[in-house]
Each structure stands twice: as structure tokens, then as C-alpha cells.
């Protein structure tokens, strides 16, 4: 999955924000808005189907096998699973992992801190 993402996205600098990379892969919700009322739909499914599938399968594996007691994503993932369907939680995890990948790609050699949500040198 990692090599396919790097082959497709390169160093990630063409994306201004991490959300742009996630949107390019089709991992963000489609939106239908009118009259000031925002309605979020399912994932947009635009972009590279192969890489999106690999990221979601990786997130599914992480969802099932992650030691939630000892990992920074554990409490977030447990709370998300409690309030949404398992498949939605997997796609949300795939979205979060994609954003982490963008931070790692665009800032090589830096340390990513999950609790702060930013990459620091």
C-alpha cells in the first residue's frame, strides 16, 4: 500500500493540505449543500480506486488488530466505533491514516506527533 501510494502521489507536495490528498483518493464525504444546509453523503469514490482500496484494506486490518489500550489512535477509534457503523469507522481511519501519510511525505525526517496532530522537526 505504501509503495502504491508513493508511486501514485509522489512526494505529496502537489497537495496543499492533507485533506487534499484524502480528497484526491476519494476518502472524504461527498457533499450536497443548498440554502445554507450542508448534507454529507458517503465517500466520494473519486481518484485512484486501486490505492484507495489498499488504504481501506490496511485501515480494516489496523481496525481489527490495533491494541487500543496502548496506541494513540485507540481511544479515538473506540469512541468512533461506539457511535457509527464499523465500515464508516474503517473509512474514517483510512482518511486519518492518509492525512498522517501526507504529513510524513511532505516533511521527511520529521517526527509525527499524533496527540498534537502536526509534524514537528
Coordinates of C-alpha atoms in Angstrom, one line a residue:
X1 CA 0.0 0.0 0.0
X2 CA 2.8 2.4 0.9
X3 CA 4.7 1.9 -2.4
X4 CA 1.5 2.2 -4.4
X5 CA 0.6 5.5 -2.7
X6 CA 4.1 6.9 -3.2
X7 CA 4.0 5.8 -6.8
X8 CA 0.7 7.5 -7.4
X9 CA 1.1 10.6 -5.3
X10 CA 4.9 11.1 -5.3
X11 CA 6.3 13.3 -2.5
X12 CA 2.8 14.8 -1.8
X13 CA 3.9 18.4 -2.3
X14 CA 1.3 18.9 -5.1
X15 CA -1.3 18.7 -2.3
X16 CA -1.6 21.9 -0.3
X17 CA -3.2 20.2 2.7
X18 CA -3.6 16.6 3.9
X19 CA -7.4 16.8 3.2
X20 CA -6.5 17.5 -0.5
X21 CA -4.6 14.1 -0.6
X22 CA -7.6 12.4 1.0
X23 CA -10.0 14.0 -1.4
X24 CA -7.8 13.0 -4.3
X25 CA -8.0 9.4 -3.2
X26 CA -11.8 9.7 -2.7
X27 CA -11.8 9.2 1.1
X28 CA -13.7 12.4 2.1
X29 CA -17.5 12.6 2.2
X30 CA -19.3 13.9 -0.8
X31 CA -21.3 17.0 0.0
X32 CA -24.7 18.3 -1.2
X33 CA -25.4 21.8 0.1
X34 CA -28.2 24.2 -0.7
X35 CA -29.7 27.1 1.1
X36 CA -27.1 27.1 3.9
X37 CA -27.9 23.5 4.8
X38 CA -25.0 21.1 4.5
X39 CA -25.6 17.4 3.8
X40 CA -22.7 14.9 3.9
X41 CA -23.1 11.8 1.9
X42 CA -20.9 8.7 1.6
X43 CA -17.2 8.9 0.4
X44 CA -16.8 10.5 -3.0
X45 CA -15.0 7.5 -4.6
X46 CA -13.1 9.7 -6.9
X47 CA -9.5 9.3 -7.7
X48 CA -7.3 6.2 -7.8
X49 CA -9.5 3.2 -7.0
X50 CA -6.6 0.8 -6.5
X51 CA -4.7 3.0 -3.9
X52 CA -8.0 3.8 -2.1
X53 CA -8.8 0.1 -1.9
X54 CA -5.3 -0.7 -0.5
X55 CA -5.6 2.1 2.1
X56 CA -9.0 1.0 3.2
X57 CA -7.9 -2.7 3.5
X58 CA -4.9 -1.5 5.6
X59 CA -7.2 0.5 7.8
X60 CA -9.5 -2.5 8.2
X61 CA -6.5 -4.6 9.3
X62 CA -5.5 -1.9 11.7
X63 CA -9.0 -1.6 13.0
X64 CA -9.2 -5.3 13.9
X65 CA -5.6 -5.8 15.2
X66 CA -4.7 -2.5 16.9
X67 CA -4.0 -2.7 20.6
X68 CA -6.3 0.2 21.5
X69 CA -5.2 0.4 25.1
X70 CA -1.6 1.2 24.2
X71 CA -2.0 3.2 21.0
X72 CA -2.7 6.9 20.5
X73 CA -5.5 6.2 18.0
X74 CA -7.1 3.6 20.3
X75 CA -9.4 5.8 22.3
X76 CA -10.5 7.8 19.2
X77 CA -11.2 4.6 17.3
X78 CA -13.2 3.0 20.2
X79 CA -15.3 6.2 20.6
X80 CA -15.9 6.3 16.8
X81 CA -16.9 2.6 16.7
X82 CA -19.4 3.2 19.5
X83 CA -21.3 5.8 17.6
X84 CA -21.0 4.7 13.9
X85 CA -21.1 1.6 11.9
X86 CA -17.9 -0.4 11.6
X87 CA -17.4 0.3 7.9
X88 CA -17.8 4.0 8.4
X89 CA -15.2 3.8 11.2
X90 CA -12.8 1.9 8.9
X91 CA -13.1 4.6 6.2
X92 CA -12.6 7.3 8.8
X93 CA -9.5 5.6 10.0
X94 CA -8.3 5.3 6.3
X95 CA -8.9 9.0 6.0
X96 CA -6.9 9.7 9.1
X97 CA -4.0 7.4 8.1
X98 CA -3.9 9.2 4.7
X99 CA -3.5 12.5 6.4
X100 CA -0.7 11.1 8.5
X101 CA 0.9 9.8 5.3
X102 CA 0.7 13.3 3.8
X103 CA 2.5 14.7 6.8
X104 CA 5.2 12.1 6.7
X105 CA 5.6 12.5 2.9
X106 CA 5.8 16.3 2.9
X107 CA 8.1 16.6 5.9
X108 CA 10.8 13.9 5.5
X109 CA 12.9 13.3 8.6
X110 CA 10.5 15.0 11.0
X111 CA 8.8 13.3 13.9
X112 CA 5.0 13.0 13.7
X113 CA 3.2 13.6 17.0
X114 CA -0.3 12.1 16.9
X115 CA -1.5 13.9 20.0
X116 CA -0.7 17.3 18.5
X117 CA -1.8 16.4 15.0
X118 CA 1.2 18.1 13.5
X119 CA 4.6 17.2 12.2
X120 CA 7.5 18.7 14.1
X121 CA 11.2 18.7 13.3

